Short mmCIF file of C-alpha atoms in Angstrom, two decimals:
data_model
loop_
_atom_site.label_atom_id
_atom_site.label_comp_id
_atom_site.label_asym_id
_atom_site.label_seq_id
_atom_site.Cartn_x
_atom_site.Cartn_y
_atom_site.Cartn_z
CA MET A 20 55.65 60.23 132.50
CA ALA A 21 57.18 62.94 134.70
CA SER A 22 59.45 61.77 137.52
CA PHE A 23 58.89 62.62 141.18
CA THR A 24 61.82 65.05 141.08
CA GLU A 25 60.34 66.87 138.07
CA LEU A 26 56.90 67.08 139.70
CA ASN A 27 58.47 68.39 142.90
CA ALA A 28 60.41 71.04 140.97
CA ASP A 29 57.24 72.10 139.14
CA ALA A 30 55.37 72.40 142.44
CA THR A 31 58.17 74.49 143.93
CA GLN A 32 58.23 76.78 140.91
CA LEU A 33 54.46 77.15 141.02
CA GLN A 34 54.57 78.07 144.71
CA GLU A 35 57.22 80.70 143.99
CA ARG A 36 55.02 82.21 141.27
CA ILE A 37 52.08 82.34 143.68
CA GLU A 38 54.13 83.99 146.40
CA ARG A 39 55.43 86.54 143.91
CA PHE A 40 51.84 87.24 142.83
CA HIS A 41 50.80 88.01 146.41
CA LYS A 42 53.87 90.18 146.98
CA VAL A 43 53.22 92.22 143.83
CA ARG A 44 49.55 92.69 144.63
CA GLU A 45 50.37 93.83 148.16
CA GLY A 46 52.97 96.22 146.76
CA ILE A 47 50.48 97.73 144.31
CA VAL A 48 47.88 98.20 147.03
CA ASN A 49 50.44 99.86 149.33
CA GLN A 50 51.51 102.27 146.60
CA VAL A 51 47.93 103.15 145.65
CA ARG A 52 46.93 103.65 149.29
CA GLN A 53 49.42 106.52 149.52
CA VAL A 54 47.18 108.46 147.14
CA ILE A 55 43.70 106.91 147.12
CA VAL A 56 41.53 106.84 150.25
CA GLY A 57 38.69 104.31 150.57
CA GLN A 58 37.11 102.63 147.52
CA GLU A 59 38.44 99.22 148.61
CA GLU A 60 35.92 97.25 146.55
CA VAL A 61 36.60 99.26 143.39
CA LEU A 62 40.37 98.90 143.80
CA ASP A 63 39.96 95.15 144.26
CA GLN A 64 37.90 94.93 141.05
CA VAL A 65 40.40 96.98 139.02
CA LEU A 66 43.28 94.76 140.17
CA ILE A 67 41.30 91.63 139.33
CA ALA A 68 40.68 93.04 135.84
CA LEU A 69 44.40 93.71 135.37
CA PHE A 70 45.43 90.27 136.62
CA VAL A 71 43.09 88.47 134.20
CA GLY A 72 43.78 90.77 131.24
CA GLY A 73 40.37 92.45 131.23
CA HIS A 74 39.17 96.02 130.88
CA CYS A 75 37.41 98.05 133.54
CA LEU A 76 34.82 100.83 133.37
CA LEU A 77 34.75 103.20 136.36
CA THR A 78 31.47 105.05 136.81
CA GLY A 79 31.02 107.89 139.27
CA MET A 80 30.20 111.51 139.77
CA PRO A 81 32.88 114.16 139.07
CA GLY A 82 35.39 114.45 141.88
CA THR A 83 35.31 110.81 143.05
CA ALA A 84 38.98 110.19 142.07
CA LYS A 85 38.29 107.97 139.04
CA THR A 86 41.11 109.39 136.93
CA LEU A 87 43.51 109.65 139.87
CA MET A 88 42.98 105.99 140.74
CA VAL A 89 43.79 104.86 137.19
CA ARG A 90 46.92 107.03 136.96
CA THR A 91 48.18 105.83 140.32
CA ILE A 92 47.66 102.16 139.47
CA ALA A 93 49.46 102.68 136.14
CA ASP A 94 52.42 104.23 137.96
CA ALA A 95 52.54 101.29 140.39
CA LEU A 96 52.50 98.76 137.55
CA GLY A 97 55.42 100.34 135.74
CA LEU A 98 53.76 100.01 132.33
CA GLU A 99 53.60 102.43 129.41
CA PHE A 100 50.69 104.72 130.20
CA ARG A 101 48.63 106.65 127.64
CA ARG A 102 45.68 108.93 128.21
CA ILE A 103 42.89 110.12 125.94
CA GLN A 104 40.56 112.87 127.09
CA PHE A 105 37.32 112.07 125.29
CA THR A 106 35.54 115.16 123.95
CA PRO A 107 32.61 115.62 121.53
CA ASP A 108 34.94 116.55 118.62
CA LEU A 109 37.30 113.57 119.04
CA MET A 110 37.69 111.44 115.88
CA PRO A 111 38.51 107.70 115.59
CA SER A 112 41.90 108.49 114.02
CA ASP A 113 42.78 110.53 117.12
CA ILE A 114 42.67 107.21 118.99
CA THR A 115 44.07 104.62 116.59
CA GLY A 116 46.50 106.79 114.63
CA THR A 117 46.52 107.47 110.92
CA ASP A 118 48.58 107.21 107.73
CA ILE A 119 50.30 110.34 106.48
CA ILE A 120 52.23 110.99 103.28
CA GLU A 121 55.93 111.57 103.78
CA GLU A 122 58.49 112.55 101.17
CA ASP A 123 61.91 110.96 101.08
CA LEU A 124 64.24 113.95 100.69
CA THR A 125 66.98 111.84 99.09
CA THR A 126 64.86 110.24 96.35
CA GLY A 127 61.93 112.63 96.17
CA HIS A 128 59.51 109.67 96.39
CA ARG A 129 56.44 109.85 98.59
CA LYS A 130 55.16 107.04 100.75
CA TRP A 131 52.49 106.33 103.32
CA THR A 132 53.73 106.27 106.92
CA PHE A 133 51.62 105.10 109.84
CA VAL A 134 51.70 107.42 112.87
CA GLU A 135 50.65 105.57 116.00
CA GLY A 136 47.86 106.99 118.10
CA PRO A 137 47.69 106.99 121.90
CA ILE A 138 46.15 103.51 121.82
CA PHE A 139 49.65 102.05 121.44
CA GLY A 140 50.51 101.66 125.11
CA ASN A 141 50.00 99.11 127.88
CA ILE A 142 47.43 101.01 129.90
CA LEU A 143 45.02 103.31 128.12
CA LEU A 144 43.06 105.73 130.27
CA ALA A 145 39.91 106.52 128.33
CA ASP A 146 38.93 109.52 130.43
CA GLU A 147 35.21 110.42 130.42
CA ILE A 148 34.63 107.99 127.57
CA ASN A 149 30.93 108.81 127.36
CA ARG A 150 31.56 112.46 126.44
CA THR A 151 32.30 111.53 122.83
CA PRO A 152 29.75 110.20 120.29
CA PRO A 153 29.41 106.42 119.66
CA LYS A 154 31.26 106.77 116.33
CA THR A 155 34.47 107.56 118.19
CA GLN A 156 33.78 105.26 121.15
CA SER A 157 33.58 102.36 118.70
CA ALA A 158 37.19 102.94 117.63
CA LEU A 159 38.14 100.92 120.73
CA LEU A 160 36.10 97.83 119.84
CA GLU A 161 38.79 95.95 117.91
CA ALA A 162 41.52 97.00 120.31
CA MET A 163 39.64 95.79 123.40
CA GLN A 164 38.74 92.40 121.94
CA GLU A 165 41.61 91.52 119.60
CA HIS A 166 44.41 93.78 120.91
CA SER A 167 44.95 95.22 117.45
CA CYS A 168 43.69 98.06 115.29
CA THR A 169 43.09 98.28 111.54
CA VAL A 170 43.92 101.44 109.60
CA ARG A 171 43.44 101.56 105.80
CA GLY A 172 43.35 97.76 105.66
CA HIS A 173 46.56 97.24 107.63
CA ILE A 174 46.41 95.45 110.99
CA TYR A 175 48.69 96.72 113.75
CA LYS A 176 49.21 94.68 116.92
CA LEU A 177 49.09 96.49 120.24
CA PRO A 178 51.67 96.03 123.02
CA ALA A 179 51.10 93.24 125.53
CA PRO A 180 49.64 93.46 128.06
CA PHE A 181 46.95 95.92 126.96
CA PHE A 182 44.29 97.31 129.27
CA VAL A 183 41.58 99.92 128.80
CA LEU A 184 40.63 101.60 132.07
CA ALA A 185 37.78 103.92 131.17
CA THR A 186 36.00 106.48 133.33
CA GLN A 187 32.53 107.80 132.75
CA ASN A 188 30.04 110.08 134.42
CA PRO A 189 26.48 108.83 134.98
CA ILE A 190 24.56 109.14 131.72
CA GLU A 191 22.03 111.45 133.30
CA LEU A 192 24.63 114.26 133.34
CA GLU A 193 24.78 116.92 130.62
CA GLY A 194 26.87 116.26 127.52
CA THR A 195 27.09 112.47 127.82
CA TYR A 196 26.42 109.74 125.23
CA PRO A 197 25.45 106.17 126.20
CA LEU A 198 28.12 103.61 125.30
CA PRO A 199 27.17 101.09 122.56
CA GLU A 200 26.12 97.71 123.96
CA ALA A 201 28.90 95.98 122.00
CA GLN A 202 31.48 98.12 123.73
CA LEU A 203 29.96 97.76 127.18
CA ASP A 204 30.10 93.98 126.78
CA ARG A 205 33.88 94.16 126.32
CA PHE A 206 34.41 95.59 129.81
CA LEU A 207 34.99 92.99 132.48
CA PHE A 208 33.64 95.22 135.26
CA ASN A 209 31.48 98.27 135.58
CA SER A 210 32.71 99.52 138.95
CA ILE A 211 30.71 102.18 140.75
CA LEU A 212 32.60 104.79 142.79
CA GLU A 213 30.38 106.08 145.57
CA TYR A 214 30.95 109.15 147.71
CA LEU A 215 33.33 108.62 150.63
CA ASN A 216 32.22 108.67 154.24
CA ALA A 217 33.03 111.66 156.44
CA GLU A 218 36.21 110.19 157.94
CA ASP A 219 37.65 109.27 154.55
CA GLU A 220 36.83 112.73 153.16
CA LEU A 221 38.78 114.26 156.06
CA LYS A 222 41.76 112.06 155.13
CA VAL A 223 41.51 113.23 151.50
CA ILE A 224 41.52 116.87 152.60
CA ASP A 225 44.56 116.22 154.80
CA LEU A 226 46.42 114.51 151.92
CA THR A 227 45.62 117.07 149.23
CA THR A 228 45.76 120.44 150.96
CA ALA A 229 49.22 120.20 152.53
CA THR A 230 52.73 120.32 151.09
CA ARG A 231 53.20 116.56 151.21
CA THR A 232 54.04 114.96 147.87
CA VAL A 233 53.86 111.25 147.09
CA ARG A 234 56.02 109.37 144.62
CA VAL A 235 54.48 106.11 143.44
CA GLU A 236 57.10 103.47 142.66
CA PRO A 237 56.58 100.64 140.13
CA VAL A 238 56.49 97.18 141.71
CA THR A 239 56.13 94.87 138.69
CA SER A 240 56.63 94.62 134.92
CA ALA A 241 54.76 93.70 131.76
CA GLU A 242 56.34 90.23 131.68
CA GLU A 243 55.21 89.49 135.24
CA LEU A 244 51.65 90.59 134.56
CA LEU A 245 51.47 88.27 131.56
CA ASP A 246 52.73 85.45 133.77
CA PHE A 247 50.12 86.26 136.44
CA GLN A 248 47.39 86.07 133.80
CA GLN A 249 48.45 82.50 132.99
CA LEU A 250 48.79 81.65 136.68
CA ILE A 251 45.21 82.70 137.42
CA ARG A 252 43.85 80.55 134.59
CA MET A 253 45.36 77.53 136.36
CA VAL A 254 43.06 77.96 139.38
CA PRO A 255 40.49 75.13 139.26
CA ILE A 256 36.71 75.57 139.45
CA ALA A 257 34.27 72.76 140.22
CA ASP A 258 31.89 71.69 137.47
CA THR A 259 28.94 72.46 139.73
CA LEU A 260 30.13 76.05 140.18
CA ALA A 261 30.81 76.50 136.46
CA ARG A 262 27.30 75.23 135.73
CA TYR A 263 25.94 77.65 138.36
CA VAL A 264 27.59 80.55 136.52
CA VAL A 265 26.03 79.43 133.24
CA ASN A 266 22.63 79.06 134.90
CA ILE A 267 22.69 82.52 136.47
CA VAL A 268 23.72 84.15 133.17
CA ARG A 269 21.08 82.25 131.21
CA ALA A 270 18.48 83.26 133.79
CA THR A 271 18.96 86.91 132.78
CA ARG A 272 17.63 86.16 129.27
CA GLN A 273 13.93 86.80 128.89
CA LYS A 274 13.30 83.81 126.59
CA SER A 275 15.31 81.32 128.62
CA GLU A 276 13.45 78.45 130.23
CA ASN A 277 15.26 79.28 133.50
CA ALA A 278 14.26 82.95 133.56
CA PRO A 279 12.17 83.83 136.64
CA ASP A 280 9.03 85.94 136.34
CA PHE A 281 10.71 89.19 137.41
CA VAL A 282 13.27 88.81 134.61
CA LYS A 283 10.54 88.23 132.04
CA LYS A 284 8.75 91.33 133.33
CA TYR A 285 11.66 93.76 133.57
CA VAL A 286 14.49 92.60 131.25
CA ASN A 287 14.70 93.14 127.48
CA TYR A 288 18.14 91.62 126.89
CA GLY A 289 20.26 89.47 129.19
CA GLY A 290 23.94 88.65 129.52
CA SER A 291 26.06 87.08 126.76
CA THR A 292 28.37 84.08 126.94
CA ARG A 293 31.20 86.55 127.52
CA ALA A 294 29.56 87.40 130.85
CA ALA A 295 29.93 83.78 132.03
CA GLN A 296 33.56 83.72 130.87
CA PHE A 297 34.34 86.90 132.75
CA ILE A 298 32.61 85.77 135.96
CA VAL A 299 34.68 82.57 136.04
CA LEU A 300 37.95 84.35 135.25
CA ALA A 301 37.32 87.06 137.84
CA ALA A 302 36.31 84.46 140.45
CA LYS A 303 39.59 82.61 139.87
CA ALA A 304 41.54 85.84 140.40
CA ARG A 305 39.56 86.67 143.55
CA ALA A 306 40.21 83.22 144.97
CA LEU A 307 43.95 83.49 144.39
CA THR A 308 44.16 86.99 145.87
CA ARG A 309 42.60 85.55 149.05
CA ARG A 310 45.20 82.76 149.15
CA ARG A 311 42.79 80.05 148.09
CA TYR A 312 43.57 77.65 145.29
CA HIS A 313 40.03 76.91 144.13
CA VAL A 314 36.93 78.96 143.35
CA THR A 315 34.13 79.17 145.94
CA TYR A 316 30.47 80.16 145.78
CA GLU A 317 31.26 83.48 147.49
CA ASP A 318 33.87 84.31 144.84
CA ILE A 319 31.17 84.05 142.20
CA THR A 320 28.29 85.79 143.97
CA SER A 321 30.47 88.73 145.03
CA LEU A 322 31.34 89.43 141.37
CA VAL A 323 28.06 88.77 139.57
CA VAL A 324 26.77 92.33 140.01
CA PRO A 325 29.85 94.31 138.82
CA VAL A 326 30.37 91.89 135.91
CA MET A 327 26.72 91.86 134.81
CA ARG A 328 25.26 95.28 135.66
CA HIS A 329 26.25 96.81 132.31
CA ARG A 330 25.20 93.79 130.22
CA ILE A 331 21.49 93.77 131.06
CA LEU A 332 19.04 96.06 129.29
CA LEU A 333 15.86 96.77 131.24
CA ASN A 334 12.49 97.79 129.75
CA PHE A 335 10.08 100.59 130.56
CA HIS A 336 8.35 98.47 133.25
CA ALA A 337 11.58 98.50 135.26
CA GLU A 338 11.96 102.24 134.80
CA SER A 339 8.39 102.91 135.92
CA ASP A 340 8.80 100.64 138.96
CA ARG A 341 12.23 102.18 139.73
CA ILE A 342 14.00 98.83 139.41
CA ASP A 343 17.67 98.89 138.44
CA THR A 344 20.00 96.14 137.20
CA ASP A 345 21.70 95.72 140.58
CA GLU A 346 18.36 94.83 142.17
CA ILE A 347 17.54 92.36 139.39
CA LEU A 348 20.92 90.64 139.80
CA ASN A 349 20.67 90.45 143.57
CA ARG A 350 17.23 88.89 143.18
CA LEU A 351 18.71 86.36 140.77
CA ILE A 352 21.46 85.40 143.21
CA ALA A 353 18.79 84.71 145.81
CA HIS A 354 16.60 82.88 143.27
CA VAL A 355 19.07 80.49 141.59
CA PRO A 356 19.74 77.49 143.89
CA ARG A 357 23.17 77.36 145.48
CA PRO A 358 25.24 74.52 144.01
CA LYS A 359 27.03 71.82 145.92
CA GLU A 360 30.76 72.58 146.08
CA ILE A 361 32.93 69.54 145.50
#
């Protein structure tokens, strides 16, 4: 059994880790705010994804600073940054890397040598990911789930931590391909970047049309981010809240006994178990970023929509009635009874 002195030392060390977490997060936000105007909710979601080791999909019209936000965050994190510009002619080997035959000039023997692709970094910007066909998009499936890639039967581990921050244009635009459902399910968030208000657009013009240059400084390291990921998993969640998460995810499935009538009418496929895992993890991160040491109901309900909006497939009834996934999820939040928080 641990002594009082050991317990006290552990508590002190834990408090120091928490304080360092808040300091790093504040530093990242300050660095990003030198470049990015507005989009507070999206920035919060991206940071939550990074702190829990998840991937984030940023959806928005061209010119809404999706790529700039990812690059700026990568600079502030001080991690190895790689970028792939997804185009219709991109091949899977352009992402993962490939084996080539090299000749040893001293012996004359030839051997296979693996040449790493741009996937071998800490932060991968998959820019306009839906402008390449599903064949190439699927090259990221193993990397996003298992943090490895397989080439010619050989498994190569990726650096830790590893994040995919992908941008995409709305699928209604020309030259886009819908992402496979299996890949969408691997993204923690689907964050929507809306147009800025008039005042924020004026700030953007002031920042980008003058001679002022901004240098973003790194405020953390790979080792710290891995430590933060473990720290967040230590945040407790009440059983009643965990059961609420399970109930709300199960209620999105048409054949579930808990599914309300509007889900049975409009939804073809609901959320997977991974959705419940991600909601709990993200809620823990949100609680800690707000200097709380337990998950609350508001932590969960504020994250249900961005975590679930890309995991629900609607049917033609929803399309004809102009119902989208955000509306379905907001109805579910209102429908599922609020749990008692202990």
